[in-house]
mmCIF file of C-alpha atoms in Angstrom:
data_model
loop_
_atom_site.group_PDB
_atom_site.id
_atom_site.type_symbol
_atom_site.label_atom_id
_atom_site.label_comp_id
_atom_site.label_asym_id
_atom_site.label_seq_id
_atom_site.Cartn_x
_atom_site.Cartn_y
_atom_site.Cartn_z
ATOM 1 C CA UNK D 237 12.813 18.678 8.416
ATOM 2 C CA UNK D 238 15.035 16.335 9.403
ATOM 3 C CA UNK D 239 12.167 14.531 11.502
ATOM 4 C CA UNK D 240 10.158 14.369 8.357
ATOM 5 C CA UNK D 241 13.418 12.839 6.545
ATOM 6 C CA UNK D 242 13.995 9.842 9.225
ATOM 7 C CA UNK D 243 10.500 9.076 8.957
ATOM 8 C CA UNK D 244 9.818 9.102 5.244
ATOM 9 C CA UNK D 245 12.956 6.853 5.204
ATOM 10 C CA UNK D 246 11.999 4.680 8.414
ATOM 11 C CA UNK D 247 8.437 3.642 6.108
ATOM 12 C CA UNK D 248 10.062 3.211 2.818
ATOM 13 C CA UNK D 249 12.276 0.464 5.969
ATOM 14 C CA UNK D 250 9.139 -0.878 6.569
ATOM 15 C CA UNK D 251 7.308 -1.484 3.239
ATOM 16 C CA UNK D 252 10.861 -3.691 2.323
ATOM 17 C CA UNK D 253 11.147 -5.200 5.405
ATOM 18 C CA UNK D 254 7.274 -6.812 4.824
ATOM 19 C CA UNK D 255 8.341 -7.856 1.516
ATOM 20 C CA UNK D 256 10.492 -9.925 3.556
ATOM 21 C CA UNK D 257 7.548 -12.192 4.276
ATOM 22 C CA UNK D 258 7.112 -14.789 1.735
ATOM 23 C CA UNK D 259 4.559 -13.880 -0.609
ATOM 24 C CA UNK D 260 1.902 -16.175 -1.845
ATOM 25 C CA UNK D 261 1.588 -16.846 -5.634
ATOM 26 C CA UNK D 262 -1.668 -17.860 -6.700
ATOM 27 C CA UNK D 263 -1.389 -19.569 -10.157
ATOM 28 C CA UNK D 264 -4.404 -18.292 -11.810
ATOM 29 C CA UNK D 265 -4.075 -14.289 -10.251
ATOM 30 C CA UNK D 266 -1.785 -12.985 -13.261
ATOM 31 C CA UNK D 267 1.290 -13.526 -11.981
ATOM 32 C CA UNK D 268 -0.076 -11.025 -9.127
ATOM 33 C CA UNK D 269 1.501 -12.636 -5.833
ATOM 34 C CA UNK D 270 -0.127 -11.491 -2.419
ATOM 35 C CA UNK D 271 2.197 -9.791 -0.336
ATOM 36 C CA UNK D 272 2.119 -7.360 2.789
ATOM 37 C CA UNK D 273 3.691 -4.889 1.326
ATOM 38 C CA UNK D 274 0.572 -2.856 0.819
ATOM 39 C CA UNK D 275 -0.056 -3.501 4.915
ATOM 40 C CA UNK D 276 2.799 -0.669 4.604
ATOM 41 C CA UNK D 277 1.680 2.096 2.100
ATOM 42 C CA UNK D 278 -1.539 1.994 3.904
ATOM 43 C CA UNK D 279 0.336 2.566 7.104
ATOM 44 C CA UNK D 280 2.511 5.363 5.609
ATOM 45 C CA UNK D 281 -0.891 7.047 4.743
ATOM 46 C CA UNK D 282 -2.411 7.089 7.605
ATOM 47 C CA UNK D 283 0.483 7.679 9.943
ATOM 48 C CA UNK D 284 2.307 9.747 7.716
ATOM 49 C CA UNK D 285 -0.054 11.338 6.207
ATOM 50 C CA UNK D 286 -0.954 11.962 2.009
ATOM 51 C CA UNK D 287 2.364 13.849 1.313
ATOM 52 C CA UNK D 288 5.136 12.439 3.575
ATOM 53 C CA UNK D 289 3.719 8.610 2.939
ATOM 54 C CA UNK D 290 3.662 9.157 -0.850
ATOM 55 C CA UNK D 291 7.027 10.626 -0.534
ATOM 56 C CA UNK D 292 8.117 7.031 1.411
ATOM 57 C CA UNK D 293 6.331 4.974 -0.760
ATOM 58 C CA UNK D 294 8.361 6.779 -3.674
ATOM 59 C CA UNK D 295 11.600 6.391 -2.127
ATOM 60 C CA UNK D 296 10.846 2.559 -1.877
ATOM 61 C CA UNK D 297 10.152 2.744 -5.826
ATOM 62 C CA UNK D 298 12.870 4.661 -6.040
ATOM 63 C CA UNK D 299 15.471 2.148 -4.509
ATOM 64 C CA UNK D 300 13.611 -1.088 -6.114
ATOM 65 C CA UNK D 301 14.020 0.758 -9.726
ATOM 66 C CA UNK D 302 17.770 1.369 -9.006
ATOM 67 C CA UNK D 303 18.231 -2.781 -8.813
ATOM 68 C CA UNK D 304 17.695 -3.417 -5.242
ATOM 69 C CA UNK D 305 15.392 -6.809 -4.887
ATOM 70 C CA UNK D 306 12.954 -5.346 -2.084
ATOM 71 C CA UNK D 307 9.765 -6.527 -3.781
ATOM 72 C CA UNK D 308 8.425 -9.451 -2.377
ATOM 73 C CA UNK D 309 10.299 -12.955 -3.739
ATOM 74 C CA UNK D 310 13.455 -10.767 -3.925
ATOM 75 C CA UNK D 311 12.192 -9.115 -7.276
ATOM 76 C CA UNK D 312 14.002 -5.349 -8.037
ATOM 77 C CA UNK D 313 15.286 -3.542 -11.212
ATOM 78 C CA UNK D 314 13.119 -1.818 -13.863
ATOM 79 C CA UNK D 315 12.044 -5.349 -14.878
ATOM 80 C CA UNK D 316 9.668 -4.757 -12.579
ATOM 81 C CA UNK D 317 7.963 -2.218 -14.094
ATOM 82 C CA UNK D 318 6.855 -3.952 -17.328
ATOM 83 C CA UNK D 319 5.455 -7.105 -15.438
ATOM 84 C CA UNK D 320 2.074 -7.988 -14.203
ATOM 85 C CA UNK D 321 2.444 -6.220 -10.943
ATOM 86 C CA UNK D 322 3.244 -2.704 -12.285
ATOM 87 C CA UNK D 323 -0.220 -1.205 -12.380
ATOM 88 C CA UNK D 324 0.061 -1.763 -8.238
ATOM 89 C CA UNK D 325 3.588 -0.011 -7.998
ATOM 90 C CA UNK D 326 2.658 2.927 -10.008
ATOM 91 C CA UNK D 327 -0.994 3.411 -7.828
ATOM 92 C CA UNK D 328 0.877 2.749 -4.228
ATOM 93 C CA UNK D 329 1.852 6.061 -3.785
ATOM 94 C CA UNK D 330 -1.263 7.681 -5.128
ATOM 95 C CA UNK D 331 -2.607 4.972 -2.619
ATOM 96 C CA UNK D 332 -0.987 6.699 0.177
ATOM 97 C CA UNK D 333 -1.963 9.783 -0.859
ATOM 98 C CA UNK D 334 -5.434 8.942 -0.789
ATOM 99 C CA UNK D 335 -5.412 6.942 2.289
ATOM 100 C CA UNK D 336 -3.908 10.189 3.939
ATOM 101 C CA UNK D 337 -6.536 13.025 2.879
ATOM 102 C CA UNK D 338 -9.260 10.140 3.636
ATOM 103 C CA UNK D 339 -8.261 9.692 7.240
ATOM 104 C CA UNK D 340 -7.887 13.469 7.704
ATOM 105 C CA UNK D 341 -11.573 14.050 6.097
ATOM 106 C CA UNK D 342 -12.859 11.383 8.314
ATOM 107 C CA UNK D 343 -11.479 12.195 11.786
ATOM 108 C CA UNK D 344 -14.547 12.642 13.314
ATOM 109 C CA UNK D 345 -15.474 9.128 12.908
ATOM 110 C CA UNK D 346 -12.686 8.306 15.383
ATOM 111 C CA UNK D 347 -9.527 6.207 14.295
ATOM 112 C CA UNK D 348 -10.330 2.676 14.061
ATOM 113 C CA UNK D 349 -13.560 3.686 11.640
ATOM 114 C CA UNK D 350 -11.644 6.359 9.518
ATOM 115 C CA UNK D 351 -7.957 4.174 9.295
ATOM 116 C CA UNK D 352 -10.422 1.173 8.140
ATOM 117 C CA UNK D 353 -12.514 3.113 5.694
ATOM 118 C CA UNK D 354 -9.798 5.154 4.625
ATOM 119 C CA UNK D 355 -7.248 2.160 3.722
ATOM 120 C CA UNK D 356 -10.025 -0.160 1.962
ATOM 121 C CA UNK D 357 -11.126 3.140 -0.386
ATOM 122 C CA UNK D 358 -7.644 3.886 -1.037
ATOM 123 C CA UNK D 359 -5.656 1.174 -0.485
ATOM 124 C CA UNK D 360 -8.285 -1.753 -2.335
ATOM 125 C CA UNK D 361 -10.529 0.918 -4.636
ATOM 126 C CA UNK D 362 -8.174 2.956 -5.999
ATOM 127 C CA UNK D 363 -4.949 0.756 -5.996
ATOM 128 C CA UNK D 364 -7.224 -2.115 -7.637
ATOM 129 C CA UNK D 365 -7.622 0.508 -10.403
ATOM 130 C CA UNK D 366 -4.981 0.714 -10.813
ATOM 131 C CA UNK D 367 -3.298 -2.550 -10.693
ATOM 132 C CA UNK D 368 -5.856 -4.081 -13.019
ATOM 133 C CA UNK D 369 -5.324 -1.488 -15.757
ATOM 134 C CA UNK D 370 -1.654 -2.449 -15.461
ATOM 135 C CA UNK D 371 -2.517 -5.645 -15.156
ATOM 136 C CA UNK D 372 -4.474 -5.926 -18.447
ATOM 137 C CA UNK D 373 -2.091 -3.779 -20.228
ATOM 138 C CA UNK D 374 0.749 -6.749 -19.538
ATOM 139 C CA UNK D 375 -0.901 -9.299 -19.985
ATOM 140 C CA UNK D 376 -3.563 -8.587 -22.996
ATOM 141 C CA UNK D 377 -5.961 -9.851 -20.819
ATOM 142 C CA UNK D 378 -9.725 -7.526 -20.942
ATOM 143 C CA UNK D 379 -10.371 -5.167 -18.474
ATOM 144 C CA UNK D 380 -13.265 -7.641 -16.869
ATOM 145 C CA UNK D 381 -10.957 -10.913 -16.986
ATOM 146 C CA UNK D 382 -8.486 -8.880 -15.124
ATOM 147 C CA UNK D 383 -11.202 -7.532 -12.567
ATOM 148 C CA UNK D 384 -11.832 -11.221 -11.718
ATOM 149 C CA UNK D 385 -8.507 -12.541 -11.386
ATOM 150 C CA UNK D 386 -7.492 -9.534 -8.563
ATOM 151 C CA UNK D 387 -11.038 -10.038 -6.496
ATOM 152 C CA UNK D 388 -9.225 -13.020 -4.486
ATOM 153 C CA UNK D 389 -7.133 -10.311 -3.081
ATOM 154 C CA UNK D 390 -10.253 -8.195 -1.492
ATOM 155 C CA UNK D 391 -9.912 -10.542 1.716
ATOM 156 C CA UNK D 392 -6.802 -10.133 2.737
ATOM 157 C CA UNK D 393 -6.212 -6.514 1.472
ATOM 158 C CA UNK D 394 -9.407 -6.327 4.030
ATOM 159 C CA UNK D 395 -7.553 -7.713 6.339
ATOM 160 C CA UNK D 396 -4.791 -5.376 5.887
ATOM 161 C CA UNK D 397 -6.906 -2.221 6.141
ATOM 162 C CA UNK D 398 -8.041 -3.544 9.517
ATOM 163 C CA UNK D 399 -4.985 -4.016 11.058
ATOM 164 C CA UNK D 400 -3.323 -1.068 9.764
ATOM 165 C CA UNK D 401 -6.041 1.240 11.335
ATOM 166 C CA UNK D 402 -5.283 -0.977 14.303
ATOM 167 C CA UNK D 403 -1.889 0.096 14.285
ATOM 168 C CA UNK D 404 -1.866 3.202 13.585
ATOM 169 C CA UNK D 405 -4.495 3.912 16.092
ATOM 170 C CA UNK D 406 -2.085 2.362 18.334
ATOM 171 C CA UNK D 407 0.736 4.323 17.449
ATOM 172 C CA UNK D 408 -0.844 7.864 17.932
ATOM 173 C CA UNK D 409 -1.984 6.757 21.292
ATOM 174 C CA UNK D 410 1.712 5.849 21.761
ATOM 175 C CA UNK D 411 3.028 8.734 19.902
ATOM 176 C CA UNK D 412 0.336 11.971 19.745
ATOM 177 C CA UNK D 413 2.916 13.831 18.401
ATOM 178 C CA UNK D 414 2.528 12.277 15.282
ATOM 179 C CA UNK D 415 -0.853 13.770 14.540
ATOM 180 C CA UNK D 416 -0.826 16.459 12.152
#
């Protein structure tokens, strides 16, 4: 228990610390920034797993609802969760859930192949579905306008899946006793 404790608590760490890296505004995304914060819920998926990386991506929430500015730019309160980027808070930790019983279902594929496909289907399908129903909720924009806006994210959030299955391949040859 009290391992599972220091490491939900060590990712929700990590997903602030990597909204310590500047994030990049793009003036026609929405008022969507790109940010490596989601490197992190895809990491707490597949290292984690579904149940303890939700629960770190939640804690994260958690903290950035009760005022603390951990988003990237320094952005924190409950303000947060009636802007542009709220669709993408509320689907992280279903994210991570995903990401988690994805890599578990696709083991056998080894961990580079199953971290990779794992993180783009949850952490770009089903976050993106997320974020652009928020998205288009905030900012009246359609459904389809709102589509277009987020698909300059797909590289780098592809970029992000990569590396995290790098990583975390990396870490359970480091670490096998984090396997589940």
């Amino acid at each position: 228990m009290e391992t599972t404790v220091a490491r939900v608590a060590l990712f929700a760490a990590l997903i602030a610390a990597l909204g310590l890296i500047p994030q990049i505004t793009i003036p026609f995304a929405g008022g969507v920034p790109i940010t490596a914060q989601t490197l992190g819920v895809m990491l707490a998926g597949l290292i984690l797993g579904p149940w303890r990386g939700a629960a770190a991506v939640l804690v994260f929430i958690a903290v950035v609802a009760l005022g603390a500015p951990l988003l990237a730019g320094g952005r924190g309160g409950l303000g947060v969760f009636v802007g542009p980027t709220v669709g993408f808070l509320v689907g992280w930790p279903v994210a991570a859930i995903v990401i988690g019983l994805l890599y578990r279902a696709f083991a056998a594929m080894g961990p580079m192949l199953s971290g990779i496909l794992a993180s783009a289907i949850g952490g770009i399908v089903v976050l993106y579905g997320f974020g652009v129903v928020g998205l288009s909720l905030i900012t009246q924009m359609s459904l389809l306008k709102a589509v277009t806006v987020v698909l300059i994210f797909i590289p780098g959030d592809i970029l992000k899946a990569i590396l995290a299955a790098f990583l975390n391949r990396e870490v359970r040859r480091a670490r096998p006793s984090l396997a589940d």
